[in-house]
mmCIF file with all atom_site columns, C-alpha atoms in Angstrom:
data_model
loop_
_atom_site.group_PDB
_atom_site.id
_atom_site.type_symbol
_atom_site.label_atom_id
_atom_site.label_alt_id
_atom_site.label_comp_id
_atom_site.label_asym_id
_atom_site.label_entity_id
_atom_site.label_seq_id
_atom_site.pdbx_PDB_ins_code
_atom_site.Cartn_x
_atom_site.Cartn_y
_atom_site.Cartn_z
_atom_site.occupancy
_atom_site.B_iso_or_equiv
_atom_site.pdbx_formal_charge
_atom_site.auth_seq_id
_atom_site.auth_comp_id
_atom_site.auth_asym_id
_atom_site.auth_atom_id
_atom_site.pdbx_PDB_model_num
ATOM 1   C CA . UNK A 1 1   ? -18.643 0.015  -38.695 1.00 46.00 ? 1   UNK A CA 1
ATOM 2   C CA . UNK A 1 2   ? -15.849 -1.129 -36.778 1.00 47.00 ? 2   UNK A CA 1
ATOM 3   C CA . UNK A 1 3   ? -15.312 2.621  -35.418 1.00 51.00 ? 3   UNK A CA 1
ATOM 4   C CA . UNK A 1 4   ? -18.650 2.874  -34.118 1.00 48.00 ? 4   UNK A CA 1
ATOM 5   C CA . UNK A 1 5   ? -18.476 -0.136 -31.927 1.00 47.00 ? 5   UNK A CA 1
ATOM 6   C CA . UNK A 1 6   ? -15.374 1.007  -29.576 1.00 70.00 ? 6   UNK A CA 1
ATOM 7   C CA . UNK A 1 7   ? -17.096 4.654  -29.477 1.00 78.00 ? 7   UNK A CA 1
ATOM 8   C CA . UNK A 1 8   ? -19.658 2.679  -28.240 1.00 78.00 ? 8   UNK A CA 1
ATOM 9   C CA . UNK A 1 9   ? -17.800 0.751  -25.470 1.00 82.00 ? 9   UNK A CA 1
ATOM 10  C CA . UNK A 1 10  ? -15.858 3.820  -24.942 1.00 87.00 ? 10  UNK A CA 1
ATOM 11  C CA . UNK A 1 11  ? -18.832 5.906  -24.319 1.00 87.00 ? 11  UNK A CA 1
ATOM 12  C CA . UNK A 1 12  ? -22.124 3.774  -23.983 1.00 92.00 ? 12  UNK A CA 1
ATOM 13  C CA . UNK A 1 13  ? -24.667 6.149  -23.722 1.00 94.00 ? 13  UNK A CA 1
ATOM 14  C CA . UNK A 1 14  ? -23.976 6.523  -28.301 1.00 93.00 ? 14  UNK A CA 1
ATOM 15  C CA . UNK A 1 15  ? -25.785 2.892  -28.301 1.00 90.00 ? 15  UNK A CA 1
ATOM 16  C CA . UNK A 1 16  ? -28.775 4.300  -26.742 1.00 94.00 ? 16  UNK A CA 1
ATOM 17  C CA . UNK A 1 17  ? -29.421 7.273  -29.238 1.00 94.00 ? 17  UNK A CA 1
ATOM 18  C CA . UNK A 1 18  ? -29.401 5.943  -33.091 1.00 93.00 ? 18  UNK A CA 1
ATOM 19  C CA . UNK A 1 19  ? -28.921 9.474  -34.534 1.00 95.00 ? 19  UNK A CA 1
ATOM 20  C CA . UNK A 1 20  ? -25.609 9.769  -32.721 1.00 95.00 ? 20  UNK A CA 1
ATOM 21  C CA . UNK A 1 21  ? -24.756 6.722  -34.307 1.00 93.00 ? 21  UNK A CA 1
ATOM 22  C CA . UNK A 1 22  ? -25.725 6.927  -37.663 1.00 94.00 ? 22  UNK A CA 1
ATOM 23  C CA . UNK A 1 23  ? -24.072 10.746 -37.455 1.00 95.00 ? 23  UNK A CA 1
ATOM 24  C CA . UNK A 1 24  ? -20.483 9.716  -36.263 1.00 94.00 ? 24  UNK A CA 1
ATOM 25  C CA . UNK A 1 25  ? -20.519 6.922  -38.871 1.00 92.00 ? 25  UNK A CA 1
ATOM 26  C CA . UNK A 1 26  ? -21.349 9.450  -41.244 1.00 94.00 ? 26  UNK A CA 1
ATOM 27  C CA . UNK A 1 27  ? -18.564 11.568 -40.375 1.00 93.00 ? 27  UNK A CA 1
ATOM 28  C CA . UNK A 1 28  ? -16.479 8.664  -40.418 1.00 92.00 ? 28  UNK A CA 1
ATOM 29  C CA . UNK A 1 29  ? -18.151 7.583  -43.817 1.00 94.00 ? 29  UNK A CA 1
ATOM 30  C CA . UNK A 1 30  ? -16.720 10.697 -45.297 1.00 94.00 ? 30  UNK A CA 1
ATOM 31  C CA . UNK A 1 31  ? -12.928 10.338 -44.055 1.00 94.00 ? 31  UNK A CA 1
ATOM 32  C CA . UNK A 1 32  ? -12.639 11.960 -40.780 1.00 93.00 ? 32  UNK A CA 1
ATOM 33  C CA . UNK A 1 33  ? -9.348  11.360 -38.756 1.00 94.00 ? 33  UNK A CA 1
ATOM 34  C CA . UNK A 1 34  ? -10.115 9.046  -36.512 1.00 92.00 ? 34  UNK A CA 1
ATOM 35  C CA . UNK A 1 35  ? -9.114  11.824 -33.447 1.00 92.00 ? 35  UNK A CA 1
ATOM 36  C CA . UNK A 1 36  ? -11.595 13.648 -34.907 1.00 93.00 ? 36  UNK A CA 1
ATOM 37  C CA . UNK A 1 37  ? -14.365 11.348 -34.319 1.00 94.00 ? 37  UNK A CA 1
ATOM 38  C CA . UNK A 1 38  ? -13.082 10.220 -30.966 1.00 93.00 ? 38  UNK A CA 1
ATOM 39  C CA . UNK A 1 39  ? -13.400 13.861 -29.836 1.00 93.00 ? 39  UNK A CA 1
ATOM 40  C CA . UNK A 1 40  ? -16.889 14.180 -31.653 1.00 94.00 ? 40  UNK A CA 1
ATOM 41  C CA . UNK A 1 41  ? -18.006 11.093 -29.864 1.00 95.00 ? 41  UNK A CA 1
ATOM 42  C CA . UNK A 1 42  ? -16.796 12.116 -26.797 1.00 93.00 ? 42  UNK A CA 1
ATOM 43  C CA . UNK A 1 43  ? -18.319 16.145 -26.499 1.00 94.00 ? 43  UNK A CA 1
ATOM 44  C CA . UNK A 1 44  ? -21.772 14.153 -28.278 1.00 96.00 ? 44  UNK A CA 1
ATOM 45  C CA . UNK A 1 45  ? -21.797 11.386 -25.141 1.00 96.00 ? 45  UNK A CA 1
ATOM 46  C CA . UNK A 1 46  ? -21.024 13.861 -22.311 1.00 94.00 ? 46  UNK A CA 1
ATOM 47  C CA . UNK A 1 47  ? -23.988 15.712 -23.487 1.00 96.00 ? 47  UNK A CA 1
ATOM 48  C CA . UNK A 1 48  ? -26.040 12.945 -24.286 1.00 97.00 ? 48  UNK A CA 1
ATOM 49  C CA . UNK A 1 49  ? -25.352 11.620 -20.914 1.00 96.00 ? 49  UNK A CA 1
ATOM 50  C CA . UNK A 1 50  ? -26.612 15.567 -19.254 1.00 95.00 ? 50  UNK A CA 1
ATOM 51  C CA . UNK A 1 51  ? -29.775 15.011 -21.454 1.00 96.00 ? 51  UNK A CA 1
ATOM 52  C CA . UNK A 1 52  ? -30.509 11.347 -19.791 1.00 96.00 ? 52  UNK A CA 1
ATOM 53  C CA . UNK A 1 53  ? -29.608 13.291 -15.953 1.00 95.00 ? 53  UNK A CA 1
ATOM 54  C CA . UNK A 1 54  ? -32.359 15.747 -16.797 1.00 95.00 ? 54  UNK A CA 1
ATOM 55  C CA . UNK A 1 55  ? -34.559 13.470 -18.545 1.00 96.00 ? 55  UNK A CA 1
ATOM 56  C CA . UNK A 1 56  ? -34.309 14.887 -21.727 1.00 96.00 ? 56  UNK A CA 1
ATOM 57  C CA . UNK A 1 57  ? -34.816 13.872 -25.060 1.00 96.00 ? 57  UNK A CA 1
ATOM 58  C CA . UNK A 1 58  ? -32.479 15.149 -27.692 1.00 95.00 ? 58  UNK A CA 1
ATOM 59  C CA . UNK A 1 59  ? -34.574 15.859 -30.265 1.00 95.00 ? 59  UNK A CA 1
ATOM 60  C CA . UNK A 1 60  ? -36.772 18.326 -28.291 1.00 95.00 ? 60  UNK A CA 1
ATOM 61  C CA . UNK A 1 61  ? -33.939 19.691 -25.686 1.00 95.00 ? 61  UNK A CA 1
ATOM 62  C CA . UNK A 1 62  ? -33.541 23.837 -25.808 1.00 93.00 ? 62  UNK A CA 1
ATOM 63  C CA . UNK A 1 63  ? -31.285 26.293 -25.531 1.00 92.00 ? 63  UNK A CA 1
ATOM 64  C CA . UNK A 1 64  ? -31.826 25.992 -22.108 1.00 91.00 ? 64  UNK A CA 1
ATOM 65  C CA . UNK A 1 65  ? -30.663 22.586 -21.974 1.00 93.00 ? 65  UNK A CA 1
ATOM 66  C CA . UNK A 1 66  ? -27.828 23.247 -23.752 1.00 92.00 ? 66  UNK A CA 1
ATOM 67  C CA . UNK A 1 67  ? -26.985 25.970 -21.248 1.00 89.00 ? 67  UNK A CA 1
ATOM 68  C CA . UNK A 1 68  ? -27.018 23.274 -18.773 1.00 91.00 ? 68  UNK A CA 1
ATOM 69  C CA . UNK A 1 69  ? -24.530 21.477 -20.943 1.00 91.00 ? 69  UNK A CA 1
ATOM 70  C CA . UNK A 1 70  ? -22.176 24.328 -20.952 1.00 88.00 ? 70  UNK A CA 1
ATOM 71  C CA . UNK A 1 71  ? -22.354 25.095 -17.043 1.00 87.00 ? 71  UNK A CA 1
ATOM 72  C CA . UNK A 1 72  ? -21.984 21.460 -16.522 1.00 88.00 ? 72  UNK A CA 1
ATOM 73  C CA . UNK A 1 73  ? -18.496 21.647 -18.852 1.00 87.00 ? 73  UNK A CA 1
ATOM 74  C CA . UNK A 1 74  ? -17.341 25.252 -17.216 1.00 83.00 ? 74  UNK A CA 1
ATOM 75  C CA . UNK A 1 75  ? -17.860 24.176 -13.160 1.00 83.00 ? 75  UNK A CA 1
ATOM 76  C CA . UNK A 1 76  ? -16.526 20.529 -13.660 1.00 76.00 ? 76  UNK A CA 1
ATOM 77  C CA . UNK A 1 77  ? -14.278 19.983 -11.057 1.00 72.00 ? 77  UNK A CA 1
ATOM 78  C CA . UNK A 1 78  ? -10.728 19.966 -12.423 1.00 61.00 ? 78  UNK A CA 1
ATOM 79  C CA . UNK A 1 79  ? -8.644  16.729 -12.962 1.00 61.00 ? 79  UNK A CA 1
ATOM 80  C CA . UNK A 1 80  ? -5.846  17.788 -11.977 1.00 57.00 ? 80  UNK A CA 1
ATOM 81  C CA . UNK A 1 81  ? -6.751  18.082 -7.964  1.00 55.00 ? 81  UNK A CA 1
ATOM 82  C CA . UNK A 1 82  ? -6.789  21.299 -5.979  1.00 55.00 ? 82  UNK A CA 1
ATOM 83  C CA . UNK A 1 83  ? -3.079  21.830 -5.949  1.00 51.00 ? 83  UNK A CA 1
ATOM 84  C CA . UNK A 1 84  ? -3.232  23.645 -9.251  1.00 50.00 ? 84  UNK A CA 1
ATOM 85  C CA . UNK A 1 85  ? -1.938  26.648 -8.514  1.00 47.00 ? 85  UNK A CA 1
ATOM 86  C CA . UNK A 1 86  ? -4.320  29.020 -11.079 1.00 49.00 ? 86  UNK A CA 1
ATOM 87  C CA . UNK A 1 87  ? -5.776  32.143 -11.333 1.00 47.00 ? 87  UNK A CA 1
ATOM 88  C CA . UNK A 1 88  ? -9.330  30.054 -11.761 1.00 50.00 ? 88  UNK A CA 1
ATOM 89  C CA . UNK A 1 89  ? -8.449  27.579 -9.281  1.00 51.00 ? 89  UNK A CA 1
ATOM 90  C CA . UNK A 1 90  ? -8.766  24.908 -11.538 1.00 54.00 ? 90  UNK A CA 1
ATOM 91  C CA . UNK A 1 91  ? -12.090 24.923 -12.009 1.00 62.00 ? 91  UNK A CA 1
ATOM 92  C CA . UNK A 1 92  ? -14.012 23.800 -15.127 1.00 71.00 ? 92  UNK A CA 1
ATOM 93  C CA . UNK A 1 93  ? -12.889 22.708 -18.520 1.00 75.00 ? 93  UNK A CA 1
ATOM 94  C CA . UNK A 1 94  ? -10.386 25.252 -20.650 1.00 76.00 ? 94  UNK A CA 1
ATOM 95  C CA . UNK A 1 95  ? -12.315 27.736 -22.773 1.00 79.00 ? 95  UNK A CA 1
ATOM 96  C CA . UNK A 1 96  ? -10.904 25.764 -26.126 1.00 81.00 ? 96  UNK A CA 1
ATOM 97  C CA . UNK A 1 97  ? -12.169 22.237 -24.837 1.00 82.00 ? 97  UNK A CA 1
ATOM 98  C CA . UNK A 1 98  ? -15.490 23.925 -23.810 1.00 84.00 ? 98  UNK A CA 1
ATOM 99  C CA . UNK A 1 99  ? -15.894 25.054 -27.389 1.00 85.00 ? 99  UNK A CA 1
ATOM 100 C CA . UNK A 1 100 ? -14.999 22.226 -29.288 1.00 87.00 ? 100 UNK A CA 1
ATOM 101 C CA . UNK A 1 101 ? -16.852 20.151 -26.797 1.00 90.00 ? 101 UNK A CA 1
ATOM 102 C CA . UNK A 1 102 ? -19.943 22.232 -28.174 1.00 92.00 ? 102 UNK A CA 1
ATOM 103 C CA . UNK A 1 103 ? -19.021 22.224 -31.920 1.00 92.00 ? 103 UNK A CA 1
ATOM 104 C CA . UNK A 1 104 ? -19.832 18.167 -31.524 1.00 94.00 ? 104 UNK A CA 1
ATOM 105 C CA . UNK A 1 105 ? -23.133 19.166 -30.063 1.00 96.00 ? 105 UNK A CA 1
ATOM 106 C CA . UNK A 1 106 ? -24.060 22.061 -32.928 1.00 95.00 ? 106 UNK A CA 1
ATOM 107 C CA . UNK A 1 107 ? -22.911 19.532 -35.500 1.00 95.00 ? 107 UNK A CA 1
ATOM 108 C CA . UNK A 1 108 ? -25.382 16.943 -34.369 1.00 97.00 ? 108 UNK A CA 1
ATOM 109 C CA . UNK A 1 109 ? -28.284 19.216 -34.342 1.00 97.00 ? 109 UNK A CA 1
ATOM 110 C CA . UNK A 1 110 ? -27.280 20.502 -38.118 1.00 96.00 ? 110 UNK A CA 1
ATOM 111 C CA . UNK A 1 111 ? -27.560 16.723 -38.989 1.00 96.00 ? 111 UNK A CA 1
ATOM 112 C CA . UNK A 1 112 ? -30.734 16.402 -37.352 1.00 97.00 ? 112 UNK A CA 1
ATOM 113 C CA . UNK A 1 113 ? -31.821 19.290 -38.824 1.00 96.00 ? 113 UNK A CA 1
ATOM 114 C CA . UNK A 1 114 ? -31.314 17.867 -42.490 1.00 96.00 ? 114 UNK A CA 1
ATOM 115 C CA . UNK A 1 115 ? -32.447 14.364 -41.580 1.00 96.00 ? 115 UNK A CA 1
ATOM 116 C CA . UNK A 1 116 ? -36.135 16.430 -40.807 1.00 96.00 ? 116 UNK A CA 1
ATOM 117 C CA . UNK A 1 117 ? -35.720 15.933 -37.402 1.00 96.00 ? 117 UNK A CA 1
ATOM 118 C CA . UNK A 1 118 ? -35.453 19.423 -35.941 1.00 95.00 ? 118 UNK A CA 1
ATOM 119 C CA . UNK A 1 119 ? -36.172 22.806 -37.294 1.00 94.00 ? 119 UNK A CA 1
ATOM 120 C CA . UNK A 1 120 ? -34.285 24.128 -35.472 1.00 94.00 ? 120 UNK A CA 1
ATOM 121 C CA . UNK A 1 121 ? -30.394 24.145 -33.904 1.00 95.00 ? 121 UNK A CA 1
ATOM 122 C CA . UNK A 1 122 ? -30.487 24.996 -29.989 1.00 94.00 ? 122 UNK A CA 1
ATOM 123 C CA . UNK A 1 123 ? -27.166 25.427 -30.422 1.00 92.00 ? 123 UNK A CA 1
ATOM 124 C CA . UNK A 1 124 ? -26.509 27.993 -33.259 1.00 82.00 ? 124 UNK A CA 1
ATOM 125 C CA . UNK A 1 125 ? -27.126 31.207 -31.424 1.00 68.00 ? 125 UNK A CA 1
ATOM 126 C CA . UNK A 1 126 ? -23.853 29.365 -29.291 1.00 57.00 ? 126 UNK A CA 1
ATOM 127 C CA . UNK A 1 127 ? -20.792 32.224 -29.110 1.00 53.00 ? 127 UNK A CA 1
ATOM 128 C CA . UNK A 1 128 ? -17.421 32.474 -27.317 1.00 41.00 ? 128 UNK A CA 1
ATOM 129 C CA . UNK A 1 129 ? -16.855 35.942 -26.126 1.00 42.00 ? 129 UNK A CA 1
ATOM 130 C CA . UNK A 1 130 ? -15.175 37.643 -22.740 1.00 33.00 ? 130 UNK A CA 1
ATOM 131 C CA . UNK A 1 131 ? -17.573 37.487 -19.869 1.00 45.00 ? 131 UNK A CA 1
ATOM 132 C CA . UNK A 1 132 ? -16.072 40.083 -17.155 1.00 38.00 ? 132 UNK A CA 1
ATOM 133 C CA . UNK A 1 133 ? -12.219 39.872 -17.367 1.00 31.00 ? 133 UNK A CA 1
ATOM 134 C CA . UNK A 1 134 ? -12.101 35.850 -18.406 1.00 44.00 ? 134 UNK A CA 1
ATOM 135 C CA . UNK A 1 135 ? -13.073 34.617 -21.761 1.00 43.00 ? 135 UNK A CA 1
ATOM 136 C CA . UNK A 1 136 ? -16.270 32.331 -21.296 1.00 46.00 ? 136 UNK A CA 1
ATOM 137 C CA . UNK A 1 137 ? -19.103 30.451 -23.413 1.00 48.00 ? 137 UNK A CA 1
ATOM 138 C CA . UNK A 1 138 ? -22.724 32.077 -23.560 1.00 50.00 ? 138 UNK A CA 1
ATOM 139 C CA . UNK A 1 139 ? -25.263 30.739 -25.195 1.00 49.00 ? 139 UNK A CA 1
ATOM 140 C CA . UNK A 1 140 ? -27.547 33.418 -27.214 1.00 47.00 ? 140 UNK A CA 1
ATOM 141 C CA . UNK A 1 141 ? -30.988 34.005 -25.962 1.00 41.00 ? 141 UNK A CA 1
ATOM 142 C CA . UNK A 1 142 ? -32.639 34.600 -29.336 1.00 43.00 ? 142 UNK A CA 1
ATOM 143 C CA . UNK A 1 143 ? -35.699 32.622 -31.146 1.00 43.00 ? 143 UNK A CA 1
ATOM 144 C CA . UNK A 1 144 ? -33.688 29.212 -32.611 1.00 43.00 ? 144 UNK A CA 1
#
């Protein structure tokens, strides 16, 4: 699939995990908009590329691994430098990109999940909800 192959330039670490292949050509199989997938691909890599820092392999990471994730997207340094003048300093991802940074992640585990290769989602106890007076991402604590 032509697709495939500049996600895979784009983002490198997709050649080095099959399922995240085979799932964004799936989604692309079954008419995505091609933004869509790019953004798919691109919350899907940057956690693909936390599981390969913490030598992790997808199909066995946790909850706790995918509270990494969401720390990692939440404390990133922002983009736009350190004259952003912000109540949260620029610090960290927006709330929305967090979260559908994350869907691309859940998604990937639900295909896993009906391929047989998980029985689980570490991702599905995953909620957005205020934490102290900002609106943050925690990820659940219960059995998954």
């Amino acid at each position: 699939m032509s697709g495939t192959v500049t996600l895979e330039n784009k983002w490198p670490v997709l050649g080095r995990h099959a399922q995240a292949t085979e799932w964004l050509r799936l989604w692309t199989d079954l008419g995505r908009a091609p933004r869509t997938i790019d953004a798919y691909a691109r919350g899907l890599s940057e956690y693909l590329q936390m599981c390969e820092r913490e030598s992790v392999d997808p199909l066995t990471a946790t909850r706790a691994h995918i509270g990494i994730y969401v720390r990692e997207l939440t404390e990133r340094p922002s983009l736009r430098g350190p004259n952003v003048v912000s109540i949260d300093s620029g610090a960290g991802l927006a709330n929305a990109t967090t979260a559908q940074r994350l869907v691309s992640v859940r998604l990937f585990y639900d295909y896993l999940m009906e391929e047989g290769l998980r029985d689980s989602n570490p991702v599905a106890g995953a909620d957005i909800r205020p934490v102290g007076a900002t609106v943050g991402i925690s990820v659940g604590l219960c059995p998954g």
